[in-house]
Short mmCIF file of C-alpha atoms in Angstrom, two decimals:
data_model
loop_
_atom_site.label_atom_id
_atom_site.label_comp_id
_atom_site.label_asym_id
_atom_site.label_seq_id
_atom_site.Cartn_x
_atom_site.Cartn_y
_atom_site.Cartn_z
CA ALA A 1 15.99 -13.26 7.38
CA GLN A 2 13.04 -14.44 5.37
CA LYS A 3 13.05 -15.09 1.67
CA VAL A 4 10.48 -16.23 -0.86
CA THR A 5 11.54 -17.43 -4.28
CA GLN A 6 9.24 -17.79 -7.24
CA ALA A 7 11.63 -18.94 -9.91
CA GLN A 8 9.05 -18.90 -12.71
CA THR A 9 8.77 -15.36 -13.96
CA GLU A 10 6.22 -16.05 -16.66
CA ILE A 11 4.25 -19.10 -17.70
CA SER A 12 2.00 -19.51 -20.71
CA VAL A 13 -0.44 -22.37 -21.02
CA VAL A 14 -3.27 -23.20 -23.34
CA GLU A 15 -6.72 -23.18 -21.84
CA LYS A 16 -7.68 -26.42 -20.05
CA GLU A 17 -4.08 -27.35 -19.36
CA ASP A 18 -2.96 -27.86 -15.78
CA VAL A 19 -0.27 -25.55 -14.45
CA THR A 20 1.81 -25.51 -11.26
CA LEU A 21 3.31 -22.36 -9.80
CA ASP A 22 6.33 -22.97 -7.61
CA CYS A 23 7.16 -21.25 -4.35
CA VAL A 24 10.18 -21.91 -2.16
CA TYR A 25 10.67 -20.11 1.12
CA GLU A 26 13.38 -19.63 3.72
CA THR A 27 12.94 -18.85 7.39
CA ARG A 28 14.39 -19.89 10.71
CA ASP A 29 11.09 -19.34 12.47
CA THR A 30 9.24 -22.46 13.50
CA THR A 31 5.88 -20.73 13.44
CA TYR A 32 4.99 -19.07 10.19
CA TYR A 33 2.21 -18.75 7.67
CA LEU A 34 2.28 -19.02 3.92
CA PHE A 35 -0.07 -17.24 1.57
CA TRP A 36 -0.94 -17.03 -2.08
CA TYR A 37 -2.35 -13.85 -3.58
CA LYS A 38 -3.65 -13.23 -7.08
CA GLN A 39 -3.16 -9.95 -8.93
CA PRO A 40 -5.44 -9.84 -11.99
CA PRO A 41 -4.90 -7.27 -14.74
CA SER A 42 -7.09 -4.85 -12.80
CA GLY A 43 -4.20 -4.60 -10.32
CA GLU A 44 -5.70 -5.30 -6.89
CA LEU A 45 -4.17 -8.20 -4.98
CA VAL A 46 -6.66 -10.78 -3.82
CA PHE A 47 -6.06 -13.31 -1.06
CA LEU A 48 -6.35 -16.95 -2.14
CA ILE A 49 -5.13 -19.17 0.67
CA ARG A 50 -3.29 -19.27 3.97
CA ARG A 51 -1.41 -22.21 5.46
CA ASN A 52 0.34 -22.47 8.82
CA SER A 53 3.67 -24.16 9.36
CA PHE A 54 2.19 -26.97 11.39
CA ASP A 55 -0.39 -28.07 8.87
CA GLU A 56 1.03 -29.93 5.90
CA GLN A 57 -2.26 -31.20 4.62
CA ASN A 58 -2.81 -30.38 1.00
CA GLU A 59 -5.82 -28.29 0.19
CA ILE A 60 -8.16 -28.28 -2.76
CA SER A 61 -10.63 -25.59 -3.62
CA GLY A 62 -12.39 -26.20 -6.90
CA ARG A 63 -9.77 -26.09 -9.65
CA TYR A 64 -7.13 -24.79 -7.24
CA SER A 65 -4.92 -26.97 -5.07
CA TRP A 66 -1.95 -26.30 -2.87
CA ASN A 67 0.89 -28.62 -1.92
CA PHE A 68 2.84 -27.68 1.21
CA GLN A 69 6.02 -29.64 1.85
CA LYS A 70 8.03 -28.56 4.84
CA SER A 71 10.87 -30.93 3.98
CA THR A 72 11.57 -28.98 0.81
CA SER A 73 10.31 -25.59 2.08
CA SER A 74 7.87 -25.41 -0.77
CA PHE A 75 4.30 -24.28 -1.11
CA ASN A 76 3.24 -24.93 -4.69
CA PHE A 77 -0.01 -23.92 -6.31
CA THR A 78 -1.70 -25.93 -9.04
CA ILE A 79 -4.52 -24.79 -11.28
CA THR A 80 -6.35 -27.63 -12.96
CA ALA A 81 -8.06 -27.11 -16.30
CA SER A 82 -6.89 -23.52 -16.54
CA GLN A 83 -9.20 -20.82 -17.84
CA VAL A 84 -8.55 -17.43 -19.37
CA VAL A 85 -9.81 -15.79 -16.17
CA ASP A 86 -6.87 -17.37 -14.36
CA SER A 87 -4.51 -15.05 -16.24
CA ALA A 88 -2.88 -12.95 -13.54
CA VAL A 89 0.27 -12.48 -11.52
CA TYR A 90 0.40 -14.83 -8.56
CA PHE A 91 2.37 -14.00 -5.44
CA CYS A 92 3.52 -16.33 -2.74
CA ALA A 93 4.16 -14.76 0.67
CA LEU A 94 5.69 -15.75 4.00
CA SER A 95 4.49 -14.25 7.28
CA VAL A 96 6.34 -14.34 10.59
CA LEU A 97 6.54 -12.18 13.68
CA ASN A 98 9.32 -9.60 13.67
CA SER A 99 11.55 -8.92 16.68
CA GLY A 100 8.97 -6.48 17.99
CA GLY A 101 6.23 -9.08 17.87
CA TYR A 102 4.48 -7.64 14.83
CA GLN A 103 3.62 -9.33 11.60
CA LYS A 104 6.26 -9.27 8.88
CA VAL A 105 5.22 -10.37 5.42
CA THR A 106 7.71 -11.14 2.68
CA PHE A 107 6.48 -11.56 -0.88
CA GLY A 108 8.02 -13.41 -3.76
CA THR A 109 8.57 -11.64 -7.06
CA GLY A 110 5.46 -13.16 -8.55
CA THR A 111 4.71 -15.47 -11.46
CA LYS A 112 2.81 -14.07 -14.39
CA LEU A 113 0.43 -16.68 -15.77
CA GLN A 114 -1.04 -16.26 -19.22
CA VAL A 115 -3.78 -18.63 -20.26
CA ILE A 116 -4.23 -18.66 -23.99
CA PRO A 117 -7.69 -19.47 -25.36
CA ASP B 1 -14.36 -3.69 -3.17
CA SER B 2 -11.76 -4.78 -0.62
CA GLY B 3 -12.62 -2.05 1.87
CA VAL B 4 -9.15 -0.51 1.63
CA THR B 5 -9.30 2.84 -0.15
CA GLN B 6 -6.34 4.43 -1.82
CA THR B 7 -6.19 7.84 -3.42
CA PRO B 8 -5.27 9.02 -5.94
CA LYS B 9 -5.53 6.09 -8.34
CA HIS B 10 -3.17 7.72 -10.82
CA LEU B 11 -0.68 10.50 -10.42
CA ILE B 12 1.69 12.03 -12.93
CA THR B 13 4.31 14.44 -11.72
CA ALA B 14 7.78 15.74 -12.52
CA THR B 15 11.15 14.92 -11.05
CA GLY B 16 11.96 16.83 -7.91
CA GLN B 17 8.34 17.15 -6.87
CA ARG B 18 6.62 15.84 -3.76
CA VAL B 19 3.44 13.79 -3.59
CA THR B 20 1.26 12.33 -0.89
CA LEU B 21 -0.56 9.04 -1.23
CA ARG B 22 -3.45 8.32 1.07
CA CYS B 23 -4.84 5.09 2.42
CA SER B 24 -7.94 4.35 4.46
CA PRO B 25 -7.78 0.87 5.96
CA ARG B 26 -10.65 -1.55 6.13
CA SER B 27 -13.00 -0.81 8.98
CA GLY B 28 -11.67 -2.35 12.18
CA ASP B 29 -8.14 -2.93 10.90
CA LEU B 30 -5.41 -1.35 12.98
CA SER B 31 -2.36 -2.28 10.92
CA VAL B 32 -1.41 -0.53 7.70
CA TYR B 33 1.35 -1.61 5.37
CA TRP B 34 2.85 0.17 2.37
CA TYR B 35 4.36 -1.70 -0.54
CA GLN B 36 6.00 -0.55 -3.75
CA GLN B 37 5.62 -2.55 -6.93
CA SER B 38 7.98 -1.58 -9.71
CA LEU B 39 8.22 -3.34 -13.04
CA ASP B 40 9.86 -6.75 -12.58
CA GLN B 41 10.56 -6.04 -8.92
CA GLY B 42 7.71 -7.73 -7.15
CA LEU B 43 6.31 -6.23 -3.99
CA GLN B 44 8.82 -4.35 -1.90
CA PHE B 45 7.83 -3.72 1.68
CA LEU B 46 8.22 -0.10 2.70
CA ILE B 47 6.77 0.45 6.15
CA GLN B 48 4.18 -0.78 8.63
CA TYR B 49 2.07 1.01 11.21
CA TYR B 50 -0.03 -0.35 13.99
CA ASN B 51 -2.56 1.88 15.72
CA GLY B 52 -0.60 5.02 14.91
CA GLU B 53 2.86 3.70 15.75
CA GLU B 54 5.55 2.66 13.31
CA ARG B 55 6.24 -1.02 13.83
CA ALA B 56 8.47 -2.14 11.00
CA LYS B 57 10.54 -0.58 8.27
CA GLY B 58 11.63 -2.12 5.02
CA ASN B 59 13.76 -0.67 2.25
CA ILE B 60 12.16 2.73 2.46
CA LEU B 61 14.22 5.59 1.09
CA GLU B 62 15.00 8.58 3.28
CA ARG B 63 13.10 10.72 0.77
CA PHE B 64 9.97 8.78 1.69
CA SER B 65 8.06 9.08 4.93
CA ALA B 66 4.74 7.90 6.25
CA GLN B 67 2.44 8.25 9.17
CA GLN B 68 -0.77 6.81 10.51
CA PHE B 69 -3.25 9.22 12.00
CA PRO B 70 -5.59 8.79 15.00
CA ASP B 71 -8.45 7.91 12.66
CA LEU B 72 -6.15 5.13 11.34
CA HIS B 73 -5.80 6.44 7.82
CA SER B 74 -2.25 6.58 6.59
CA GLU B 75 -0.28 8.79 4.23
CA LEU B 76 2.88 8.02 2.33
CA ASN B 77 4.91 11.08 1.41
CA LEU B 78 7.37 10.85 -1.46
CA SER B 79 9.69 13.80 -1.99
CA SER B 80 12.45 14.84 -4.40
CA LEU B 81 10.95 12.40 -6.82
CA GLU B 82 13.14 10.58 -9.31
CA LEU B 83 12.26 8.69 -12.47
CA GLY B 84 12.92 5.44 -10.65
CA ASP B 85 10.16 6.17 -8.15
CA SER B 86 7.58 5.48 -10.83
CA ALA B 87 5.69 2.49 -9.54
CA LEU B 88 2.46 1.17 -8.20
CA TYR B 89 2.15 1.86 -4.49
CA PHE B 90 -0.08 -0.44 -2.51
CA CYS B 91 -1.55 -0.02 0.89
CA ALA B 92 -2.73 -3.06 2.79
CA SER B 93 -4.42 -3.43 6.13
CA SER B 94 -4.95 -6.26 8.54
CA VAL B 95 -7.01 -6.86 11.63
CA ALA B 96 -5.48 -6.31 15.04
CA GLY B 97 -5.22 -10.05 15.30
CA PRO B 98 -6.62 -12.67 17.62
CA PRO B 99 -6.07 -12.22 21.36
CA ASP B 100 -3.01 -14.44 21.16
CA ARG B 101 -0.29 -12.24 19.66
CA LEU B 102 1.66 -15.32 18.65
CA LEU B 103 -1.00 -15.83 16.02
CA TRP B 104 -0.63 -12.36 14.51
CA SER B 105 1.48 -13.77 11.71
CA ALA B 106 -1.73 -15.45 10.53
CA ASN B 107 -3.34 -12.16 9.61
CA VAL B 108 -4.47 -11.83 6.03
CA LEU B 109 -3.47 -8.60 4.34
CA THR B 110 -6.25 -6.84 2.47
CA PHE B 111 -4.94 -4.68 -0.34
CA GLY B 112 -6.22 -1.50 -1.86
CA ALA B 113 -6.33 -0.95 -5.61
CA GLY B 114 -3.03 0.90 -5.56
CA SER B 115 -1.83 4.34 -6.58
CA ARG B 116 0.06 4.44 -9.84
CA LEU B 117 2.75 7.09 -9.74
CA THR B 118 4.44 8.22 -12.92
CA VAL B 119 7.41 10.53 -12.60
CA LEU B 120 8.38 12.31 -15.83
#
């Protein structure tokens, strides 16, 4: 079975601080993909990044960066110089193929980030 | 606009009633997923359809049912509603996938804005 754990339920930071959101996953599949989604106060989930299980290169996109470590089954997300617009709930997700060969996506419980001006 | 349309956006009903939530996937997407988001419960997977066929089932109650129609829109039916069914219900869709089915786990889910159900 697959599992995604986001141990941080809520985080508050002051604007311009850096913040890291943790994600730990469990799967026996050797081929899988990891995702981060953002859910702003408006409610709609927005895709941020996808990583496959064979690519452990870290990725940076502007103020966002992602650290994938297979050895610790973690896929952490760091926001540098946080801004108020970063306030949202962030979900980590794990995608594998189910026994029928179709995509199965398991989400973590989310981390609510509040950036205080 | 994500391209995934969900209606209604808000719905208030009483216990024991039945409601239908509707989802139109993004153009070209064959897979539809339904998720339930309750307070402090994260996103719970309910059910998945691919091109009209049910392909995966999560923790979906027997009081709930869904289907995907030939035009690919999907409906989630919730019956004998209870207070605990109050939640945000999301529909998501994904592309059929690349020709190599082994890569289907790479598909990005595109979410609709959700339907907020309040059961009083």
